């Protein structure tokens, strides 16, 4: 687990130099430990290990060297004490809530959150008598009125998906402190390179590692990091219920993190260029990108993020039909559900990911009929712009 004694380096260095102990072969690049279990020296070693008197690997549903390296790296990049790695982002979200909440507890969450997380709050957690109250992005001053005696968790994502709104993490962190709530942030869109929610008072940070952490659209993964005390509960829940990340995926993800800072830097550079191009286009009503001066929370984004992220949202003139026609005219970019890939991806939330919501609920999360989300990849920005331009025209 997390070794606090090593000196703290810059995030780029932590991403590359955080590694588990070398084997007797002194390999430079870390090996893959495909083993479901580990052996014991003798009866006493086995007894002490099972009694948690020793920190060592017992079974890969609990810990595995590749998973530990991946978790350790994310901890160092996020400034967290400890963590646990999951098979998917959603298993990280579900296991975190299931481990920390009891029947009768209550969550206060921003309305603009990932679709499956909303389904978890609305349809699954109520089975265990856990309820959720939502505030909208522009209703921060209503949060205190939503807090009840049984409220345990304050939950948010920033930037939000797909409307890329920004939430004030300092303000949320202060509210959580004042009301003694566990503040949890899904930091998937920003990555620790752009924003470290623990600095603003988050107790736990969740990632879908499937997105920018892998960054190449290959594997699913998730991770929760934060305070040791909370992670211990999440670890005990998870080692018994089995949402563990596969060591192969952990090995991939740990390697991917080595290039996260340079990839994200370039993603953001491309995204800003694309946002600026779209802002000047006559078929576009508005563009939302956190580092465009026209973004309603531009100053806030500047204060809490290093760069604007890789997701650009814009509204095409002509509503739902124009959005569908635009997707049909796209040639180079991919129509896909993922994001944070080297390949640029366009989606039309109103006719796809958010089609099941009523128009009223869609508008509450900022999704208008003509809203297009672009996950800007690492192709040459001129080629991305050319494709968007021909599809708009
Ligand atoms: C994709 C995503 C998730 C879920 O992650 P999976 O790895 O697909 O399970 C959770 N939160 C956000 C913000 C996401 O974008």
Coordinates of C-alpha atoms and ligand atoms in Angstrom, one line a residue:
X1 CA 0.0 0.0 0.0
X2 CA 0.9 3.7 0.0
X3 CA 4.4 4.4 1.2
X4 CA 4.4 7.8 2.8
X5 CA 8.1 7.9 3.5
X6 CA 9.4 8.4 0.0
X7 CA 10.0 12.1 -1.0
X8 CA 7.2 13.7 -3.0
X9 CA 8.1 14.6 -6.6
X10 CA 6.3 16.4 -9.3
X11 CA 3.2 14.7 -10.7
X12 CA 5.0 13.7 -13.9
X13 CA 7.7 12.0 -11.9
X14 CA 5.3 10.2 -9.6
X15 CA 3.4 8.9 -12.6
X16 CA 6.6 7.3 -14.0
X17 CA 8.6 6.4 -10.9
X18 CA 6.0 5.0 -8.5
X19 CA 6.6 1.2 -8.7
X20 CA 6.4 -1.9 -6.7
X21 CA 9.6 -3.6 -5.6
X22 CA 11.7 -5.2 -8.4
X23 CA 11.8 -9.0 -8.6
X24 CA 15.1 -11.0 -8.4
X25 CA 15.5 -10.4 -12.2
X26 CA 15.9 -6.6 -11.7
X27 CA 13.6 -5.9 -14.6
X28 CA 13.4 -2.2 -15.6
X29 CA 9.8 -2.3 -16.8
X30 CA 7.4 -3.9 -14.3
X31 CA 6.2 -7.5 -14.8
X32 CA 2.7 -8.7 -14.9
X33 CA 1.7 -10.8 -11.9
X34 CA -1.0 -13.2 -13.2
X35 CA -1.5 -15.1 -10.1
X36 CA -4.8 -15.6 -8.2
X37 CA -3.1 -16.5 -4.9
X38 CA 0.2 -16.3 -2.9
X39 CA 2.0 -18.9 -0.8
X40 CA 2.8 -18.9 2.9
X41 CA 6.1 -19.9 4.6
X42 CA 4.4 -22.0 7.2
X43 CA 1.3 -22.3 9.5
X44 CA 2.3 -19.3 11.6
X45 CA 2.9 -17.0 8.5
X46 CA -0.5 -18.1 7.2
X47 CA -2.3 -17.5 10.5
X48 CA -0.7 -14.0 10.9
X49 CA -1.5 -13.1 7.3
X50 CA -5.2 -14.0 7.7
X51 CA -5.4 -12.1 11.0
X52 CA -4.2 -9.0 9.2
X53 CA -1.1 -8.8 11.4
X54 CA 1.0 -8.6 8.3
X55 CA 0.5 -6.5 5.1
X56 CA 1.1 -9.0 2.4
X57 CA -0.7 -10.5 -0.6
X58 CA -3.1 -13.4 0.2
X59 CA -5.4 -13.6 -2.8
X60 CA -5.8 -11.3 -5.8
X61 CA -9.4 -10.5 -4.9
X62 CA -7.9 -8.6 -2.0
X63 CA -4.6 -7.3 -3.4
X64 CA -2.2 -8.0 -6.2
X65 CA 1.2 -6.3 -6.9
X66 CA 0.0 -4.8 -10.2
X67 CA -3.2 -3.4 -8.6
X68 CA -1.1 -2.0 -5.7
X69 CA 1.2 -0.2 -8.0
X70 CA -1.7 1.3 -10.0
X71 CA -3.4 2.4 -6.7
X72 CA -0.2 3.7 -5.2
X73 CA 0.4 5.8 -8.4
X74 CA -3.1 7.3 -8.3
X75 CA -2.7 8.1 -4.6
X76 CA 0.5 9.9 -5.2
X77 CA -1.0 11.9 -8.2
X78 CA -4.1 12.8 -6.2
X79 CA -2.4 13.4 -2.9
X80 CA -4.4 10.6 -1.3
X81 CA -3.5 8.3 1.6
X82 CA -4.8 5.0 0.2
X83 CA -7.1 3.5 -2.4
X84 CA -8.6 0.4 -4.0
X85 CA -8.8 -0.5 -7.7
X86 CA -12.0 -1.8 -9.3
X87 CA -13.0 -3.6 -12.5
X88 CA -14.9 -0.5 -13.9
X89 CA -15.6 3.0 -12.9
X90 CA -19.2 2.0 -12.0
X91 CA -18.0 -0.7 -9.7
X92 CA -15.8 2.0 -8.0
X93 CA -18.9 4.2 -7.6
X94 CA -21.2 1.4 -6.5
X95 CA -18.8 -0.2 -4.0
X96 CA -17.9 3.2 -2.5
X97 CA -21.5 4.0 -1.8
X98 CA -22.4 0.5 -0.7
X99 CA -19.5 0.3 1.7
X100 CA -20.1 3.7 3.4
X101 CA -23.9 3.9 3.6
X102 CA -26.5 2.2 5.8
X103 CA -30.2 1.7 5.3
X104 CA -31.9 5.0 5.9
X105 CA -29.0 7.2 4.8
X106 CA -29.3 10.1 2.4
X107 CA -27.1 11.5 -0.4
X108 CA -27.0 15.1 -1.7
X109 CA -25.8 15.2 -5.2
X110 CA -25.4 17.5 -8.2
X111 CA -28.1 16.7 -10.8
X112 CA -25.4 16.7 -13.6
X113 CA -23.7 13.4 -13.0
X114 CA -22.8 10.3 -15.1
X115 CA -26.0 8.5 -16.4
X116 CA -25.3 5.1 -14.6
X117 CA -24.6 6.9 -11.4
X118 CA -28.0 8.6 -11.6
X119 CA -29.6 5.2 -12.2
X120 CA -27.7 3.9 -9.1
X121 CA -29.1 6.7 -7.0
X122 CA -32.6 6.7 -8.4
X123 CA -33.3 3.0 -9.0
X124 CA -30.8 0.8 -7.1
X125 CA -29.9 2.4 -3.8
X126 CA -33.6 3.0 -2.9
X127 CA -33.9 -0.9 -2.7
X128 CA -31.8 -0.5 0.5
X129 CA -33.8 2.6 1.7
X130 CA -31.0 5.0 0.6
X131 CA -32.4 8.2 -1.0
X132 CA -30.9 11.1 -2.9
X133 CA -31.7 14.8 -3.3
X134 CA -30.4 16.8 -6.2
X135 CA -29.3 20.3 -6.7
X136 CA -28.8 21.8 -10.2
X137 CA -25.5 23.4 -11.3
X138 CA -26.8 26.9 -10.7
X139 CA -28.4 26.1 -7.4
X140 CA -25.4 25.9 -5.1
X141 CA -27.1 28.1 -2.6
X142 CA -29.9 25.5 -2.3
X143 CA -27.6 22.8 -1.1
X144 CA -27.9 23.5 2.6
X145 CA -31.7 23.3 2.5
X146 CA -31.4 19.8 1.0
X147 CA -29.2 18.5 3.9
X148 CA -31.1 16.3 6.4
X149 CA -30.1 14.7 9.7
X150 CA -29.5 11.4 7.9
X151 CA -27.4 13.0 5.0
X152 CA -24.0 11.3 4.9
X153 CA -22.5 12.0 1.5
X154 CA -22.1 15.1 -0.7
X155 CA -21.4 14.1 -4.3
X156 CA -20.3 15.9 -7.4
X157 CA -18.5 15.7 -10.8
X158 CA -16.6 18.7 -12.2
X159 CA -16.5 19.4 -15.2
X160 CA -19.9 17.8 -15.7
X161 CA -20.8 15.4 -18.5
X162 CA -21.9 16.3 -21.2
X163 CA -22.5 20.1 -20.6
X164 CA -19.0 20.8 -19.1
X165 CA -20.2 23.0 -16.4
X166 CA -17.9 23.7 -13.4
X167 CA -18.8 23.3 -9.8
X168 CA -17.0 25.3 -7.0
X169 CA -15.1 22.5 -5.2
X170 CA -13.8 24.9 -2.4
X171 CA -17.4 25.8 -1.6
X172 CA -18.6 22.2 -1.7
X173 CA -15.6 21.2 0.5
X174 CA -16.5 23.9 3.0
X175 CA -20.2 22.9 3.1
X176 CA -19.2 19.2 3.7
X177 CA -16.9 20.2 6.5
X178 CA -19.6 22.4 8.1
X179 CA -22.2 19.7 8.0
X180 CA -19.9 16.8 8.7
X181 CA -20.6 15.1 5.4
X182 CA -18.3 12.8 3.4
X183 CA -17.4 14.8 0.2
X184 CA -16.9 12.6 -2.8
X185 CA -15.8 13.8 -6.2
X186 CA -15.8 11.8 -9.5
X187 CA -12.7 13.4 -11.0
X188 CA -12.8 11.4 -14.3
X189 CA -13.1 14.4 -16.6
X190 CA -10.3 16.4 -15.1
X191 CA -7.8 13.7 -14.1
X192 CA -5.3 14.4 -11.3
X193 CA -3.1 16.3 -13.7
X194 CA -5.7 19.1 -14.1
X195 CA -7.4 19.1 -10.6
X196 CA -6.8 17.4 -7.3
X197 CA -10.1 17.5 -5.3
X198 CA -8.5 16.5 -2.0
X199 CA -6.9 19.9 -1.9
X200 CA -10.4 21.4 -1.9
X201 CA -11.6 19.2 0.9
X202 CA -12.8 16.0 -0.8
X203 CA -12.5 12.9 1.4
X204 CA -12.6 10.5 -1.5
X205 CA -11.9 10.8 -5.3
X206 CA -13.3 8.3 -7.8
X207 CA -12.2 7.7 -11.3
X208 CA -13.3 5.7 -14.3
X209 CA -9.8 4.7 -15.4
X210 CA -11.5 3.6 -18.6
X211 CA -11.3 7.2 -19.9
X212 CA -8.2 9.4 -19.9
X213 CA -6.3 7.2 -17.5
X214 CA -6.1 4.4 -20.0
X215 CA -6.4 7.0 -22.7
X216 CA -6.3 4.5 -25.6
X217 CA -9.7 2.9 -25.4
X218 CA -8.4 -0.5 -24.4
X219 CA -9.5 -1.6 -20.9
X220 CA -12.1 -0.9 -18.3
X221 CA -11.1 0.1 -14.8
X222 CA -11.9 2.2 -11.8
X223 CA -10.3 3.4 -8.6
X224 CA -11.3 5.2 -5.4
X225 CA -8.6 7.0 -3.4
X226 CA -8.7 9.2 -0.3
X227 CA -8.6 9.0 3.5
X228 CA -7.2 5.7 5.0
X229 CA -10.1 5.4 7.3
X230 CA -12.8 5.5 4.6
X231 CA -10.7 3.4 2.2
X232 CA -10.4 0.6 4.9
X233 CA -14.2 0.3 4.9
X234 CA -14.3 0.2 1.1
X235 CA -11.4 -2.3 1.0
X236 CA -13.2 -4.7 3.5
X237 CA -16.5 -4.4 1.6
X238 CA -14.7 -5.1 -1.7
X239 CA -12.5 -7.9 -0.7
X240 CA -15.6 -9.8 0.3
X241 CA -17.9 -8.8 -2.6
X242 CA -15.4 -9.1 -5.4
X243 CA -15.3 -6.0 -7.7
X244 CA -11.5 -6.2 -8.0
X245 CA -9.6 -4.9 -11.1
X246 CA -7.9 -7.6 -13.2
X247 CA -4.1 -7.5 -12.7
X248 CA -3.7 -7.4 -16.5
X249 CA -5.8 -4.2 -16.7
X250 CA -3.9 -2.8 -13.7
X251 CA -0.6 -3.4 -15.5
X252 CA -1.9 -1.6 -18.6
X253 CA -3.3 1.3 -16.5
X254 CA -0.1 1.8 -14.5
X255 CA 1.8 2.0 -17.8
X256 CA -0.8 4.4 -19.2
X257 CA -0.4 6.7 -16.2
X258 CA 3.3 7.2 -17.1
X259 CA 2.1 9.3 -20.1
X260 CA -1.0 10.8 -18.6
X261 CA 0.5 14.3 -18.1
X262 CA 1.8 14.6 -21.6
X263 CA -1.3 13.2 -23.2
X264 CA -3.7 15.4 -21.2
X265 CA -1.6 18.5 -21.9
X266 CA -1.9 17.8 -25.7
X267 CA -5.6 16.8 -25.4
X268 CA -6.3 20.2 -23.7
X269 CA -4.2 22.1 -26.3
X270 CA -6.2 20.5 -29.1
X271 CA -9.6 21.0 -27.3
X272 CA -9.0 24.7 -26.8
X273 CA -8.2 25.1 -30.6
X274 CA -11.4 23.2 -31.5
X275 CA -13.5 25.3 -29.1
X276 CA -12.1 28.5 -30.5
X277 CA -12.9 27.3 -34.1
X278 CA -16.5 26.3 -33.1
X279 CA -17.1 29.6 -31.4
X280 CA -16.6 31.5 -34.6
X281 CA -18.8 29.2 -36.7
X282 CA -22.1 30.5 -38.0
X283 CA -24.0 27.1 -37.7
X284 CA -23.2 27.0 -33.9
X285 CA -25.4 28.7 -31.3
X286 CA -22.9 28.4 -28.4
X287 CA -19.8 26.6 -27.3
X288 CA -19.0 25.4 -23.8
X289 CA -15.4 24.9 -22.9
X290 CA -14.1 25.7 -19.4
X291 CA -11.0 27.6 -20.6
X292 CA -13.0 29.8 -23.2
X293 CA -13.6 33.3 -21.8
X294 CA -17.3 32.9 -22.7
X295 CA -17.8 30.0 -20.3
X296 CA -20.1 31.1 -17.5
X297 CA -17.6 29.7 -14.9
X298 CA -14.4 30.7 -16.7
X299 CA -12.8 32.3 -13.6
X300 CA -13.7 29.3 -11.4
X301 CA -12.2 26.9 -13.9
X302 CA -9.0 29.0 -14.0
X303 CA -8.9 28.9 -10.2
X304 CA -9.3 25.1 -9.7
X305 CA -8.1 23.5 -13.0
X306 CA -4.6 23.6 -14.6
X307 CA -6.2 23.4 -18.2
X308 CA -9.7 23.1 -19.6
X309 CA -9.9 19.3 -20.2
X310 CA -10.5 17.4 -23.4
X311 CA -14.3 17.7 -23.7
X312 CA -16.0 20.5 -25.7
X313 CA -19.8 20.9 -25.9
X314 CA -21.5 23.0 -28.5
X315 CA -25.1 23.6 -29.7
X316 CA -25.7 23.2 -33.4
X317 CA -28.5 25.4 -34.8
X318 CA -31.6 23.4 -35.7
X319 CA -32.2 21.2 -32.6
X320 CA -32.4 17.3 -32.5
X321 CA -32.6 16.8 -36.3
X322 CA -29.6 19.0 -37.0
X323 CA -27.7 17.0 -34.3
X324 CA -28.5 13.7 -36.0
X325 CA -27.6 15.0 -39.5
X326 CA -24.3 16.3 -38.1
X327 CA -23.4 12.9 -36.8
X328 CA -24.3 11.3 -40.2
X329 CA -22.0 13.7 -42.0
X330 CA -18.9 13.1 -39.7
X331 CA -16.1 11.2 -41.6
X332 CA -12.9 11.1 -39.6
X333 CA -14.1 11.3 -36.0
X334 CA -15.7 8.3 -34.3
X335 CA -19.3 7.9 -33.2
X336 CA -18.7 6.1 -29.9
X337 CA -19.8 6.1 -26.3
X338 CA -16.3 6.3 -24.8
X339 CA -14.3 9.5 -24.1
X340 CA -10.7 10.4 -23.3
X341 CA -9.3 8.3 -26.2
X342 CA -6.5 9.2 -28.5
X343 CA -9.2 9.1 -31.2
X344 CA -11.7 12.1 -31.2
X345 CA -15.3 11.0 -30.5
X346 CA -18.5 12.9 -31.2
X347 CA -21.9 12.1 -29.5
X348 CA -25.3 13.6 -29.6
X349 CA -26.7 13.1 -26.0
X350 CA -30.3 14.1 -26.8
X351 CA -30.8 11.2 -29.2
X352 CA -28.5 8.6 -27.5
X353 CA -27.2 8.6 -23.9
X354 CA -29.9 10.8 -22.6
X355 CA -32.8 9.9 -24.9
X356 CA -34.7 8.1 -22.2
X357 CA -35.0 11.3 -20.1
X358 CA -38.0 13.6 -20.5
X359 CA -37.2 16.8 -22.3
X360 CA -37.6 18.7 -19.0
X361 CA -35.1 16.4 -17.2
X362 CA -32.7 16.7 -20.1
X363 CA -32.8 20.5 -20.0
X364 CA -32.2 20.4 -16.2
X365 CA -28.8 18.8 -16.9
X366 CA -28.1 21.3 -19.6
X367 CA -28.7 19.0 -22.6
X368 CA -30.5 20.8 -25.4
X369 CA -31.7 19.1 -28.6
X370 CA -28.8 20.3 -30.6
X371 CA -26.0 19.7 -28.0
X372 CA -23.0 17.9 -29.4
X373 CA -20.2 16.6 -27.2
X374 CA -16.7 16.2 -28.6
X375 CA -14.1 14.2 -26.8
X376 CA -11.1 15.8 -28.4
X377 CA -8.3 13.3 -29.2
X378 CA -4.7 13.5 -30.2
X379 CA -5.0 13.7 -34.0
X380 CA -3.7 16.9 -35.6
X381 CA -6.1 19.7 -34.6
X382 CA -6.4 20.9 -38.2
X383 CA -7.8 17.5 -39.3
X384 CA -10.3 17.4 -36.4
X385 CA -11.4 21.0 -37.3
X386 CA -11.7 20.1 -41.0
X387 CA -14.0 17.2 -40.3
X388 CA -16.2 19.2 -37.9
X389 CA -16.3 22.0 -40.4
X390 CA -17.4 19.9 -43.4
X391 CA -20.1 18.1 -41.2
X392 CA -21.4 21.5 -39.9
X393 CA -21.7 22.8 -43.5
Ligands
LIG1 C1 -17.5 6.6 -17.8 C2 -17.7 7.2 -16.5 C3 -18.1 6.5 -15.4 C4 -18.2 5.0 -15.4 O1 -17.0 4.3 -15.7 P1 -17.0 2.9 -16.4 O2 -15.5 2.6 -16.4 O3 -17.5 3.0 -17.8 O4 -17.8 1.9 -15.6 C5 -18.3 7.1 -14.2 N1 -18.2 8.5 -14.1 C6 -17.9 9.3 -15.2 C7 -17.8 10.7 -15.1 C8 -17.6 8.7 -16.4 O5 -17.4 9.4 -17.5

